[in-house]
mmCIF file of C-alpha atoms in Angstrom:
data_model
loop_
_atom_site.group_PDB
_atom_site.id
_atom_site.type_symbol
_atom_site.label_atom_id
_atom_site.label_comp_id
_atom_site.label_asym_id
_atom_site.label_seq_id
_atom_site.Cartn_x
_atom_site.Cartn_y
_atom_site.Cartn_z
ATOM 1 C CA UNK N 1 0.000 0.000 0.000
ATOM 2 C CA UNK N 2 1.431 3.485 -0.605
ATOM 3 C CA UNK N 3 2.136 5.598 2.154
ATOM 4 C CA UNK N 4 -0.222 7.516 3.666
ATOM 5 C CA UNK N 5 -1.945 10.605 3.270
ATOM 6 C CA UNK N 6 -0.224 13.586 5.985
ATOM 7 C CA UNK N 7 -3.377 15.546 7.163
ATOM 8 C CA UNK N 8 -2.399 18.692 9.316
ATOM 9 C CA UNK N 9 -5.580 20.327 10.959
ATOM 10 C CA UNK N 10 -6.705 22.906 13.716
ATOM 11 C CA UNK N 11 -9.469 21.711 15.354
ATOM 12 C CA UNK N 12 -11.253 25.070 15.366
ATOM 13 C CA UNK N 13 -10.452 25.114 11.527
ATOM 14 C CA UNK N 14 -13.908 25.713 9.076
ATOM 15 C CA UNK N 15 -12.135 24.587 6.385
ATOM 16 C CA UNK N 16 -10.188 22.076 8.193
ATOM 17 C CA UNK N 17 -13.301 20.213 9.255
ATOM 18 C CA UNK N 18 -14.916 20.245 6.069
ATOM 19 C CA UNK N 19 -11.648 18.448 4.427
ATOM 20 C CA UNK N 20 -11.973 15.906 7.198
ATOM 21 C CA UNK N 21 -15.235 15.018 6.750
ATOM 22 C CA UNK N 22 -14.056 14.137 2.930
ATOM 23 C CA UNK N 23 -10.576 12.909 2.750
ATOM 24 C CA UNK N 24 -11.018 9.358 3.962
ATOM 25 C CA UNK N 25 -13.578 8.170 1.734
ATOM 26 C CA UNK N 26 -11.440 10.431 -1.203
ATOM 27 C CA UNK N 27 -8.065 8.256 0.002
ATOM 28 C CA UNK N 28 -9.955 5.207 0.532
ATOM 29 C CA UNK N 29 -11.037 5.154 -3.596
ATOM 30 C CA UNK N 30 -7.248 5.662 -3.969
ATOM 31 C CA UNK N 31 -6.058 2.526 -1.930
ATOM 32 C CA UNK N 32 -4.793 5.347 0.625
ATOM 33 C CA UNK N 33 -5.209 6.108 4.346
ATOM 34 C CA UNK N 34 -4.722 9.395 6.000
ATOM 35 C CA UNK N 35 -2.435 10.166 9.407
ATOM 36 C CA UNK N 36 -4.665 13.005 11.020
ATOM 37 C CA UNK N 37 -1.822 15.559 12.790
ATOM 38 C CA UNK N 38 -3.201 18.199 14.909
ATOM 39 C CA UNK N 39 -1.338 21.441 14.722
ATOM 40 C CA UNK N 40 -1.963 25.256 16.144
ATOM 41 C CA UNK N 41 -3.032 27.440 13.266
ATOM 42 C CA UNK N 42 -1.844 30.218 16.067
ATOM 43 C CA UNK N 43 1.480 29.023 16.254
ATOM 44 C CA UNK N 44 1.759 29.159 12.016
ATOM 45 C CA UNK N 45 -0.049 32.205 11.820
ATOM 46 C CA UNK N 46 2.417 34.186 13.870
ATOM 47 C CA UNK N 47 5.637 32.709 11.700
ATOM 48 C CA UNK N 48 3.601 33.728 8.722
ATOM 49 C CA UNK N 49 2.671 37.120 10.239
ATOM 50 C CA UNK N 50 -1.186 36.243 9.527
ATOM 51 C CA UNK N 51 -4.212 37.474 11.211
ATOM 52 C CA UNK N 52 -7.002 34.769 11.861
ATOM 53 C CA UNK N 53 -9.270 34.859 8.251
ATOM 54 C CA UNK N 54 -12.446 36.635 10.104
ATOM 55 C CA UNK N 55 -10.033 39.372 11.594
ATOM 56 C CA UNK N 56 -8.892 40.464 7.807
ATOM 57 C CA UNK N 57 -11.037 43.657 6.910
ATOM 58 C CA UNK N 58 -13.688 42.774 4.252
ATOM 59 C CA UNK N 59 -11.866 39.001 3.962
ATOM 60 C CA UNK N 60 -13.612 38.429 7.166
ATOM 61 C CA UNK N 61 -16.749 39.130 6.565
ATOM 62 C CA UNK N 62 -16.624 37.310 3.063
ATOM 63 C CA UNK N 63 -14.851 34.284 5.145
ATOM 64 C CA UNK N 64 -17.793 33.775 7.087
ATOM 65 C CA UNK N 65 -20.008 33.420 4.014
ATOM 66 C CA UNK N 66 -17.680 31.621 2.534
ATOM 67 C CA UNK N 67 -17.623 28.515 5.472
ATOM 68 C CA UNK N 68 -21.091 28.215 5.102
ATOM 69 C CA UNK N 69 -21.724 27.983 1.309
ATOM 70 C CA UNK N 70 -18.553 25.507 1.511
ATOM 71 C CA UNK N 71 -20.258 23.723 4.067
ATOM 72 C CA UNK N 72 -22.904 23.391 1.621
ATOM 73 C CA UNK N 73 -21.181 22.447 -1.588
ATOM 74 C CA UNK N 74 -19.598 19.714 0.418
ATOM 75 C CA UNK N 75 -22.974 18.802 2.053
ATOM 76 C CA UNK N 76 -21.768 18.838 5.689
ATOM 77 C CA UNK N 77 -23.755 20.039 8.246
ATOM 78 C CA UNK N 78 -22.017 23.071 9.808
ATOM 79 C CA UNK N 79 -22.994 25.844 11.978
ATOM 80 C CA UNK N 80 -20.849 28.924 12.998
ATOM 81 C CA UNK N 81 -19.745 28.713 16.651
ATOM 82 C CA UNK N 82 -19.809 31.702 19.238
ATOM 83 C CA UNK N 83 -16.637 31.355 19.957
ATOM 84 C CA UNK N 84 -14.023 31.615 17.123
ATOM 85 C CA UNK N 85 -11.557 31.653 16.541
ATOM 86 C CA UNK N 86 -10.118 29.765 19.799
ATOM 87 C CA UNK N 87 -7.080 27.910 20.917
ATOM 88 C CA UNK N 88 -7.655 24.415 20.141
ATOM 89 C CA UNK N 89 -4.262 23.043 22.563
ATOM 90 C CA UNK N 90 -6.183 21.013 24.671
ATOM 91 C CA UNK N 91 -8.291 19.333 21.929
ATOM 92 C CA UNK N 92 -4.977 18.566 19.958
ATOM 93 C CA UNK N 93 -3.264 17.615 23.019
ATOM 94 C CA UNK N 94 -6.442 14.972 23.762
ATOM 95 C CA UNK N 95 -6.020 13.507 20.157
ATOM 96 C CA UNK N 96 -2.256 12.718 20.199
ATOM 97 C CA UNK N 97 -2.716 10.994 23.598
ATOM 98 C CA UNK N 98 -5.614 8.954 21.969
ATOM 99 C CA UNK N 99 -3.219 8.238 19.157
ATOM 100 C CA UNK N 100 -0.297 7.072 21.728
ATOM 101 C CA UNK N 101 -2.943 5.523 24.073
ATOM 102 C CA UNK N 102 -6.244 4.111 22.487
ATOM 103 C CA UNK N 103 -5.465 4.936 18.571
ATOM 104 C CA UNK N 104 -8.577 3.301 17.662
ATOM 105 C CA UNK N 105 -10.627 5.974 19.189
ATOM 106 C CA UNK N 106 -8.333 9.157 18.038
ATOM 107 C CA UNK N 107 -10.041 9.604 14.739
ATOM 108 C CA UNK N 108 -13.396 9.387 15.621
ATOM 109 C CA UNK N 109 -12.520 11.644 18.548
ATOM 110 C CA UNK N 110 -11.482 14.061 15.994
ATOM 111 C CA UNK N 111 -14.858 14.000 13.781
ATOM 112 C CA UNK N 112 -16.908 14.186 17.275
ATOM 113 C CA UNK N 113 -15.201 17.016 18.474
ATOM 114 C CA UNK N 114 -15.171 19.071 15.502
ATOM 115 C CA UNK N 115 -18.693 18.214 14.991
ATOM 116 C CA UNK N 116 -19.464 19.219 18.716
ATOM 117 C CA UNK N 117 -17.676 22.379 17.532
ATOM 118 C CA UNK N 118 -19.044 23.364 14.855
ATOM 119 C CA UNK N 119 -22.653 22.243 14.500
ATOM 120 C CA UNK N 120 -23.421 22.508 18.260
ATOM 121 C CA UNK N 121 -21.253 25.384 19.284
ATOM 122 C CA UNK N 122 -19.164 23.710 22.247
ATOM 123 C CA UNK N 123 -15.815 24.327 23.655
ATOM 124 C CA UNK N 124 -14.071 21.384 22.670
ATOM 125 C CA UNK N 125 -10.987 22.877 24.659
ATOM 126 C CA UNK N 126 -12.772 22.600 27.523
ATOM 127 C CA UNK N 127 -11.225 19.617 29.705
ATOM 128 C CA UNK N 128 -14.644 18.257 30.387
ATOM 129 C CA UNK N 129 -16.054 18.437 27.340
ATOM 130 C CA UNK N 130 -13.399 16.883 25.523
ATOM 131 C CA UNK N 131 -14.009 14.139 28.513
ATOM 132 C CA UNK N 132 -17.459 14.095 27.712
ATOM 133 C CA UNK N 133 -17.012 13.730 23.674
ATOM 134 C CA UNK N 134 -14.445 11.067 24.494
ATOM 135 C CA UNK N 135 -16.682 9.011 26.548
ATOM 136 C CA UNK N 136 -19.573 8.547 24.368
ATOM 137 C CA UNK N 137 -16.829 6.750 22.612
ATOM 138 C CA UNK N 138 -15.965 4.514 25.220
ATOM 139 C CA UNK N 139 -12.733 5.968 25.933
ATOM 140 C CA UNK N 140 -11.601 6.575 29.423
ATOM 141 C CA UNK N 141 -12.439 9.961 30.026
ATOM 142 C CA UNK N 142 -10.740 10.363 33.762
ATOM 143 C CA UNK N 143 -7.108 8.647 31.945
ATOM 144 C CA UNK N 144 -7.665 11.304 29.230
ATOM 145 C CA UNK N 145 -8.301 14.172 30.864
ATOM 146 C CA UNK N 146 -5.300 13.231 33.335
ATOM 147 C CA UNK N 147 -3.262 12.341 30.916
ATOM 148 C CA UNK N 148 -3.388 15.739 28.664
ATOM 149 C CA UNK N 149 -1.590 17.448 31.188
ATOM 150 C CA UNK N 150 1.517 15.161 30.733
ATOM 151 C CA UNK N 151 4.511 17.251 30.199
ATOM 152 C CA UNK N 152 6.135 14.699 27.844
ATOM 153 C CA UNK N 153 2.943 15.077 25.913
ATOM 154 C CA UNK N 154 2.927 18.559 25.888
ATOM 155 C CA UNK N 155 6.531 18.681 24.539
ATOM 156 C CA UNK N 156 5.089 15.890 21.861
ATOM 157 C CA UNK N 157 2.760 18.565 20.281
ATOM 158 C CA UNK N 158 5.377 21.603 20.629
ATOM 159 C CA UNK N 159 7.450 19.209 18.367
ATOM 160 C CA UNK N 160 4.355 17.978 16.027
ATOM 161 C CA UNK N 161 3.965 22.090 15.679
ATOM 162 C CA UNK N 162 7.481 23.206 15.105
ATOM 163 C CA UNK N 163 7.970 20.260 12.882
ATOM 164 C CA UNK N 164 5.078 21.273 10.738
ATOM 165 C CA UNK N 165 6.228 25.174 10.621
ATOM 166 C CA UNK N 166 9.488 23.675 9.274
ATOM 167 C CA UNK N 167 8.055 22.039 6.454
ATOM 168 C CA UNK N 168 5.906 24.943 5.150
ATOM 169 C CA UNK N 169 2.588 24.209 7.222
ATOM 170 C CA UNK N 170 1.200 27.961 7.133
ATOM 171 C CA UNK N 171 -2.209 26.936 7.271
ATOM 172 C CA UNK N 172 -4.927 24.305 7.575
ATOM 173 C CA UNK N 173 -5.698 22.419 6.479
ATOM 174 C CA UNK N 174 -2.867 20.995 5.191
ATOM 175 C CA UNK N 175 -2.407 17.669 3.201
ATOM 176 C CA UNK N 176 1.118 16.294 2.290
ATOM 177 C CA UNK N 177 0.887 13.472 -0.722
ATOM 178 C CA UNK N 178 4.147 11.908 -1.958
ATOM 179 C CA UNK N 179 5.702 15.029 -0.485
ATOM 180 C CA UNK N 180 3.639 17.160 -2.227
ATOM 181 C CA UNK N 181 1.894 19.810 -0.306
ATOM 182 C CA UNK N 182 -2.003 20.797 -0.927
ATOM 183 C CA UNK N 183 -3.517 23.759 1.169
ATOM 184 C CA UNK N 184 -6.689 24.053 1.659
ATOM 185 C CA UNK N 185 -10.382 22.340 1.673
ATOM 186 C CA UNK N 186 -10.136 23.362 -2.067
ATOM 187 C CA UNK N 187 -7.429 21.674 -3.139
ATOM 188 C CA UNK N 188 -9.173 18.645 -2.143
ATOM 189 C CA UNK N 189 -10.096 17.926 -6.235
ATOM 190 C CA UNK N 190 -5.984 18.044 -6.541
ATOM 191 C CA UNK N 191 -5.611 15.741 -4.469
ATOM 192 C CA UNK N 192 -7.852 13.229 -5.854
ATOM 193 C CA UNK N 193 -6.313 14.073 -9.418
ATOM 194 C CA UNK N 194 -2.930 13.388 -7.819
ATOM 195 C CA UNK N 195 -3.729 10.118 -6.246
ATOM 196 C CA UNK N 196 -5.739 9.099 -9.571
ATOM 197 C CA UNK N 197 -2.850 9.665 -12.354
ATOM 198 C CA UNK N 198 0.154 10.713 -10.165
ATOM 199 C CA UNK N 199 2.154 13.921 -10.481
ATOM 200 C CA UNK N 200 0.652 16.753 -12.803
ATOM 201 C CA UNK C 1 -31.311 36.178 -20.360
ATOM 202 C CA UNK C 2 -30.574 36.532 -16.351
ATOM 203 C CA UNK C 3 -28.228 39.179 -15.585
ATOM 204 C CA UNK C 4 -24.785 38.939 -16.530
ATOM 205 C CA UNK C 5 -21.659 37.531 -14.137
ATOM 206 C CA UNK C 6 -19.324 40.362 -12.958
ATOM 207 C CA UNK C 7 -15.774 39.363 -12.581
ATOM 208 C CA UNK C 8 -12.879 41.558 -11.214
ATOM 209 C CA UNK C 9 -9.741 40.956 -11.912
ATOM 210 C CA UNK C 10 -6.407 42.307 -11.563
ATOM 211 C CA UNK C 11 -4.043 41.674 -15.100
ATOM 212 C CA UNK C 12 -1.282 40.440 -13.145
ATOM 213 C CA UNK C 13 -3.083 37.702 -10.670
ATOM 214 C CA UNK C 14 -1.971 34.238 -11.633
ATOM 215 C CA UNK C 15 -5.666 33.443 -10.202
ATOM 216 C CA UNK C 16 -7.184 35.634 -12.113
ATOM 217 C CA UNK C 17 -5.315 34.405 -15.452
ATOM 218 C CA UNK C 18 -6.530 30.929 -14.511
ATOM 219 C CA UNK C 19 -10.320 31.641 -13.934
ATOM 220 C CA UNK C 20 -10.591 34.537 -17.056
ATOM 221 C CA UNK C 21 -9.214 31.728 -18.890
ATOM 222 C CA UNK C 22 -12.372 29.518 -17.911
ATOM 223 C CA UNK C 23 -15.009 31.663 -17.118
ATOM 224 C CA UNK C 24 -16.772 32.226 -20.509
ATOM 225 C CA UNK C 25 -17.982 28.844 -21.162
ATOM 226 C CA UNK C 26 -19.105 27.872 -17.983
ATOM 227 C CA UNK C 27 -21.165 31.702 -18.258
ATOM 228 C CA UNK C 28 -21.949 29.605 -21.755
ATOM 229 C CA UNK C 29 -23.463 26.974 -20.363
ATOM 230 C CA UNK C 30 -25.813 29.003 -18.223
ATOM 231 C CA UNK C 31 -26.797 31.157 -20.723
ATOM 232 C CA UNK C 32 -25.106 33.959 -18.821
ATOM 233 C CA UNK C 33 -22.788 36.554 -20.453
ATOM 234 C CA UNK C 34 -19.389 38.047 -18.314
ATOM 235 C CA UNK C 35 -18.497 41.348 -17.866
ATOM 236 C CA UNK C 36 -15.232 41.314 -16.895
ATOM 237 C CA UNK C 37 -13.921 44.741 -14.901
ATOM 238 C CA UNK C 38 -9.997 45.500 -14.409
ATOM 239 C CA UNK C 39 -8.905 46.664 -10.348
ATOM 240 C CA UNK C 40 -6.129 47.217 -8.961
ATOM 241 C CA UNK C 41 -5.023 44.471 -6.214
ATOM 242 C CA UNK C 42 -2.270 46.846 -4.587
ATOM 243 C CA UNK C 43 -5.672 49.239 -3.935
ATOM 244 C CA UNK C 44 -7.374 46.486 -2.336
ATOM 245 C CA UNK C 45 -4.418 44.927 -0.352
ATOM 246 C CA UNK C 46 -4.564 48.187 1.250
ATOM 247 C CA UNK C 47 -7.914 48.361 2.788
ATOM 248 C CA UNK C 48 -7.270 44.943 4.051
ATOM 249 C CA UNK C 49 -3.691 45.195 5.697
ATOM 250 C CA UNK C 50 -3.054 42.133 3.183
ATOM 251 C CA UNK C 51 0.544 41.480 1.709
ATOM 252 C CA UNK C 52 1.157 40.457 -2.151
ATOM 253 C CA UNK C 53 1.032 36.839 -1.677
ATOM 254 C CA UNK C 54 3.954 35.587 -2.421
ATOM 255 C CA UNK C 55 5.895 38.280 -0.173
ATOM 256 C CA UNK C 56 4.053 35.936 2.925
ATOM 257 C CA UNK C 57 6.386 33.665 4.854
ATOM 258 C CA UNK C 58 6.296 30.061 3.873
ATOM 259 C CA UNK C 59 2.894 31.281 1.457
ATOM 260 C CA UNK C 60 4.788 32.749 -0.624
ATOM 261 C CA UNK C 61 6.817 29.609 -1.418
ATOM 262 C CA UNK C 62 3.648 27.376 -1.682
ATOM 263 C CA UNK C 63 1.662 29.714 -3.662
ATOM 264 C CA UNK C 64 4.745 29.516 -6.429
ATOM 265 C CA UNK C 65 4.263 25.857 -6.544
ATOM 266 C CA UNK C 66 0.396 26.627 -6.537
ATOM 267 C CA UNK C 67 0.175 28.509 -9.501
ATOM 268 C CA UNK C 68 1.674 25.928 -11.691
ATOM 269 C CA UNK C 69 -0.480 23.161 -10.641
ATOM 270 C CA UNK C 70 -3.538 24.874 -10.464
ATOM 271 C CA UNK C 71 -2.627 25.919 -14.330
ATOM 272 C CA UNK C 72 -1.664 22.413 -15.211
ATOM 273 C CA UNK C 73 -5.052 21.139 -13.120
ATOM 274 C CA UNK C 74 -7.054 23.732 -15.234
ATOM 275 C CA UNK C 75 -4.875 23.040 -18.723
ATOM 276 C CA UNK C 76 -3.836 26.615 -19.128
ATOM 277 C CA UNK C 77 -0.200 27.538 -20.357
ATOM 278 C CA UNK C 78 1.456 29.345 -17.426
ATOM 279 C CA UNK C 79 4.917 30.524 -17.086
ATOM 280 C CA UNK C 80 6.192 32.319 -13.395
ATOM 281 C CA UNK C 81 6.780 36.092 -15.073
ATOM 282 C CA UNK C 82 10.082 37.310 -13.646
ATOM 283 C CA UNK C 83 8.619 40.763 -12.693
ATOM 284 C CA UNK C 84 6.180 39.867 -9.835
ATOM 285 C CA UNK C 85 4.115 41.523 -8.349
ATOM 286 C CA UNK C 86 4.057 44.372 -10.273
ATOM 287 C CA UNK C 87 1.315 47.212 -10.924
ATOM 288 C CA UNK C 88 -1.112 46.890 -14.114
ATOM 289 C CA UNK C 89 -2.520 50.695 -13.909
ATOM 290 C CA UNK C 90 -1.927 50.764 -17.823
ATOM 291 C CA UNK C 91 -3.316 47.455 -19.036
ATOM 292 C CA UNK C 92 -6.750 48.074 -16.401
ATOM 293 C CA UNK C 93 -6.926 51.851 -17.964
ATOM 294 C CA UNK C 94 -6.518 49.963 -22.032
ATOM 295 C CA UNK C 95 -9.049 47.837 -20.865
ATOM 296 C CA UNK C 96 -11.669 50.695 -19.851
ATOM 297 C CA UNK C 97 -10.474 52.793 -22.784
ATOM 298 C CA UNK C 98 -11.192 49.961 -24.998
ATOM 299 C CA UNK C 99 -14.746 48.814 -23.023
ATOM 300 C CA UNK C 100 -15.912 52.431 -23.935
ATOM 301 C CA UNK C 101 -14.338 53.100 -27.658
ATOM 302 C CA UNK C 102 -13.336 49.756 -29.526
ATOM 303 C CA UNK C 103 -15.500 47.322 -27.145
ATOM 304 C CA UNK C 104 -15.437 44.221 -29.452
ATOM 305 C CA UNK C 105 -11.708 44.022 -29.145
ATOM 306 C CA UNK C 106 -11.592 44.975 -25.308
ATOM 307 C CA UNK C 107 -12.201 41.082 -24.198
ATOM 308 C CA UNK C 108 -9.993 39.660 -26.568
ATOM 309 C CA UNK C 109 -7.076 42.232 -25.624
ATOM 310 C CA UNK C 110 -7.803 41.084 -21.672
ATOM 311 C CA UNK C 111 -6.650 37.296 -22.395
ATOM 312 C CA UNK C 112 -4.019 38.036 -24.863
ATOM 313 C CA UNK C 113 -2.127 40.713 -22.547
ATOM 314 C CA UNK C 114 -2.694 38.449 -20.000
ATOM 315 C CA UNK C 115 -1.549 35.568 -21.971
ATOM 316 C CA UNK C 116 1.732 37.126 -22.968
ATOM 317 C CA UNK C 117 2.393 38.153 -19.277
ATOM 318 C CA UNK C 118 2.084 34.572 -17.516
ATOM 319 C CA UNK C 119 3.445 32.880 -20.889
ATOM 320 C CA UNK C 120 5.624 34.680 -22.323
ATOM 321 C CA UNK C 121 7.067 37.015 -19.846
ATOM 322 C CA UNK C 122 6.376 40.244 -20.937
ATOM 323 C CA UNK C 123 5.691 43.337 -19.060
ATOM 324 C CA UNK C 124 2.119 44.430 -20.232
ATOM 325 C CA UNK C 125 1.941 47.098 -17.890
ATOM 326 C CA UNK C 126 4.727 49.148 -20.474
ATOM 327 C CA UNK C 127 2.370 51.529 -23.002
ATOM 328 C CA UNK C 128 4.595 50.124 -26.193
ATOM 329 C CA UNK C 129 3.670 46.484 -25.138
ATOM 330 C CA UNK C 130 0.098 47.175 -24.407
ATOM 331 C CA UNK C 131 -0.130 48.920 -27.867
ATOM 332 C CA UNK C 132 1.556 46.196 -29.521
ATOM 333 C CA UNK C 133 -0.770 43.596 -28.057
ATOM 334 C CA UNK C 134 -3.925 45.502 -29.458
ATOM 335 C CA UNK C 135 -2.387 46.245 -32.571
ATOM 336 C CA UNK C 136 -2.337 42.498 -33.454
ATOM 337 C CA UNK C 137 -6.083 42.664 -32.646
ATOM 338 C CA UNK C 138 -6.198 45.695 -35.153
ATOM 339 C CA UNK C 139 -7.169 47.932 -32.788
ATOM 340 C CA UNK C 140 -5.982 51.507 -33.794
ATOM 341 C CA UNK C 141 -2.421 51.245 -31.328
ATOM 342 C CA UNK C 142 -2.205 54.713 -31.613
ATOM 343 C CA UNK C 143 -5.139 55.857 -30.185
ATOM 344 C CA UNK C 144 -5.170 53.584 -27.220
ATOM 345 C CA UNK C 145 -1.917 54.506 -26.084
ATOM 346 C CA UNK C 146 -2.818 58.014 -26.344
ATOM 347 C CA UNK C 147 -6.425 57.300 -24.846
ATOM 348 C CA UNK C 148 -4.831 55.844 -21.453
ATOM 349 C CA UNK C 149 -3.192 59.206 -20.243
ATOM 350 C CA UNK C 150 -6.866 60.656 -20.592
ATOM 351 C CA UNK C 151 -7.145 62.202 -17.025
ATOM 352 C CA UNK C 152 -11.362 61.195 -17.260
ATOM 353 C CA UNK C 153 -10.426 57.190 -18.013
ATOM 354 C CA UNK C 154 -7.983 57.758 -15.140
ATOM 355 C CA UNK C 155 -10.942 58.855 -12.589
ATOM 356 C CA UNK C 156 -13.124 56.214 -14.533
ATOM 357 C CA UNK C 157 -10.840 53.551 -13.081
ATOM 358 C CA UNK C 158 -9.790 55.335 -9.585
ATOM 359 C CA UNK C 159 -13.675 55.206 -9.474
ATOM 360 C CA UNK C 160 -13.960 51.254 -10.513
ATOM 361 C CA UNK C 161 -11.728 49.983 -7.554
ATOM 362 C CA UNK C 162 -13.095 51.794 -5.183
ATOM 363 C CA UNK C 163 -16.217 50.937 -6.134
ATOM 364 C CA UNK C 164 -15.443 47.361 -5.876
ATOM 365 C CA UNK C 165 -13.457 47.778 -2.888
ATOM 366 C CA UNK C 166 -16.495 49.076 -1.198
ATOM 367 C CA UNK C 167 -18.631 46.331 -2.346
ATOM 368 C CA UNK C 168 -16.098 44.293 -0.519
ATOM 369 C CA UNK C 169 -13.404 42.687 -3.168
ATOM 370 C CA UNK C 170 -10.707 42.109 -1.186
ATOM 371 C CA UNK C 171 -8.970 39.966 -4.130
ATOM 372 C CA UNK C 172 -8.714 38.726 -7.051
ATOM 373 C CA UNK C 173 -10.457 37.230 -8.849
ATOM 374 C CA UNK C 174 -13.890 37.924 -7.383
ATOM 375 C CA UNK C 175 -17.130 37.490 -8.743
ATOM 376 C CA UNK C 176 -21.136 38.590 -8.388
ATOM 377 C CA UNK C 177 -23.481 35.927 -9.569
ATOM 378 C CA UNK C 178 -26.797 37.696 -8.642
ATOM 379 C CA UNK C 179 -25.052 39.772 -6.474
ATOM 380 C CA UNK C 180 -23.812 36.565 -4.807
ATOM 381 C CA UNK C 181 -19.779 37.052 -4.089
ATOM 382 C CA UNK C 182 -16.819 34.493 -4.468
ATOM 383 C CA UNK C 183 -13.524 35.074 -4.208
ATOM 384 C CA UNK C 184 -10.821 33.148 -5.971
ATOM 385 C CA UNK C 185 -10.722 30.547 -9.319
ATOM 386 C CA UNK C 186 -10.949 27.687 -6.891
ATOM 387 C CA UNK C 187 -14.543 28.667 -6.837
ATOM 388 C CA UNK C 188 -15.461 28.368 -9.974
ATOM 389 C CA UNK C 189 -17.300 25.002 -8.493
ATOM 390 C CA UNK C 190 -19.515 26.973 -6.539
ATOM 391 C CA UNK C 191 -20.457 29.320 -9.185
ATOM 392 C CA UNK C 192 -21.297 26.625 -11.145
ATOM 393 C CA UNK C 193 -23.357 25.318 -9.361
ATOM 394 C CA UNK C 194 -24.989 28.120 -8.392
ATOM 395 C CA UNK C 195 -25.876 28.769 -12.047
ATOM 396 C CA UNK C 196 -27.256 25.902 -12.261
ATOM 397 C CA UNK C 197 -29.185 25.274 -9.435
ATOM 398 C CA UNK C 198 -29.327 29.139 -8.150
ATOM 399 C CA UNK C 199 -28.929 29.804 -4.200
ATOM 400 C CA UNK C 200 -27.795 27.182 -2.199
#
């Protein structure tokens, strides 16, 4: 099997929840799978010396629009949430311990949690409702919440970051294939022409 | 026949290049009609705090890379002009002149000055290039070149961006389907489908 598809995400990302609601089945028709690394857009955004998309004048307001007609096109329920944009450290923190810990759960924690996000508007960096999201999967939520406080696992998403930032992650979401990089929820018909006939 | 689509461009966006290059037909298909209106990105960059995007850290790189695929994705001949960014307040005023005294040749000059920028390199922004470009159109060179210094055309086009700029174009290329905005040639999907199955 060829190697997997890299998948670097904020979990308070619009356009980085609509791209994972559609890149497994997309890899899957590609004989592909897809590693799901959480990253802080913050983090990128101040290397890149960006503002957060709804804080641009006029891109903002278009932005908002923009999440919702995507939402649309892609046919995936979304609704804006109250809060954005927020720091997503605990949420990311939560999925690389489920990915070190109980890996079977770590993706699905990811699609509940954005969901949770952004169709029901709640803080999914709040310790208890990540606990709460992770338990109606059957995770442990008391070894979860504990263990997101780890210092070791703390470092491990510094690193995941700064690694990312080093290889041109500016934004998310962002897709490596073969090396190649993709940007973007829009880039996801790219992709699938990449994975269909190669390089182009 | 519903109203027609109005798309803004600047002559030197790569994205713009790319969607002018496929935006008649799909109109076509609709049975809608384009009516395609030169800005002036730098003007709009300003009003949004917004850098040229390839001066962005780490952007800048990937957008490089991103204009050659997304040409290659969308089968249009592209070619990285050496002198970019760069201003297009001549080629936007030959396109007004020509909208309002030669009009059949104004649409035609659009993709072959932008053609010979983002093919073959050359500065269309320079009055002798712009003049040669139209004169293999048989527009009257002469006139044109003359016609752009016209202090009125200049006000008509001061009056075009900020028009648009007050409408809310923040970039390039950006589009009103029933006054319905999108930003960018990797939304040509949407507008598609929004011809053809209106509002969604």
């Amino acid at each position: 099997m060829a190697d997997p598809i890299e998948f670097f995400f904020d979990f308070a990302s619009p356009y980085s929840y609509l791209a994972a609601a559609q890149i497994e089945p997309l890899a899957a028709r590609h004989g592909r799978s897809v590693e799901f690394k959480p990253i802080l857009l913050g983090v990128a955004f101040k290397v890149s010396g960006q503002l957060p998309l709804v804080d641009v004048p006029l891109k903002g307001d278009y932005s908002r629009r923009d999440f919702e007609r995507s939402a649309r096109f892609a046919g995936v329920p979304f609704r804006m949430p109250s809060l954005f944009p927020m720091g997503t450290v605990n949420a990311a923190r939560a999925m690389l311990w489920l990915q070190a810990n109980d890996p079977s759960h770590a993706t699905p924690f990811m699609h509940r949690a954005m969901r949770a996000y952004f169709t029901e508007d709640r803080n999914i960096n709040e310790a208890a409702i990540i606990g709460e999201v992770a338990g109606t999967l059957g995770v442990d939520s008391a070894r979860l919440v504990a263990g997101i406080q780890e210092p070791a696992l703390k470092e491990r998403l510094r690193a995941q970051v700064d690694s990312a930032v080093a290889r041109g992650v500016f934004g998310a979401p962002y897709l490596f294939v073969d090396g190649e990089p993709f940007w973007g929820n829009d880039r996801l018909p790219h992709v699938e022409r990449w994975l269909a006939q190669g390089p182009f």
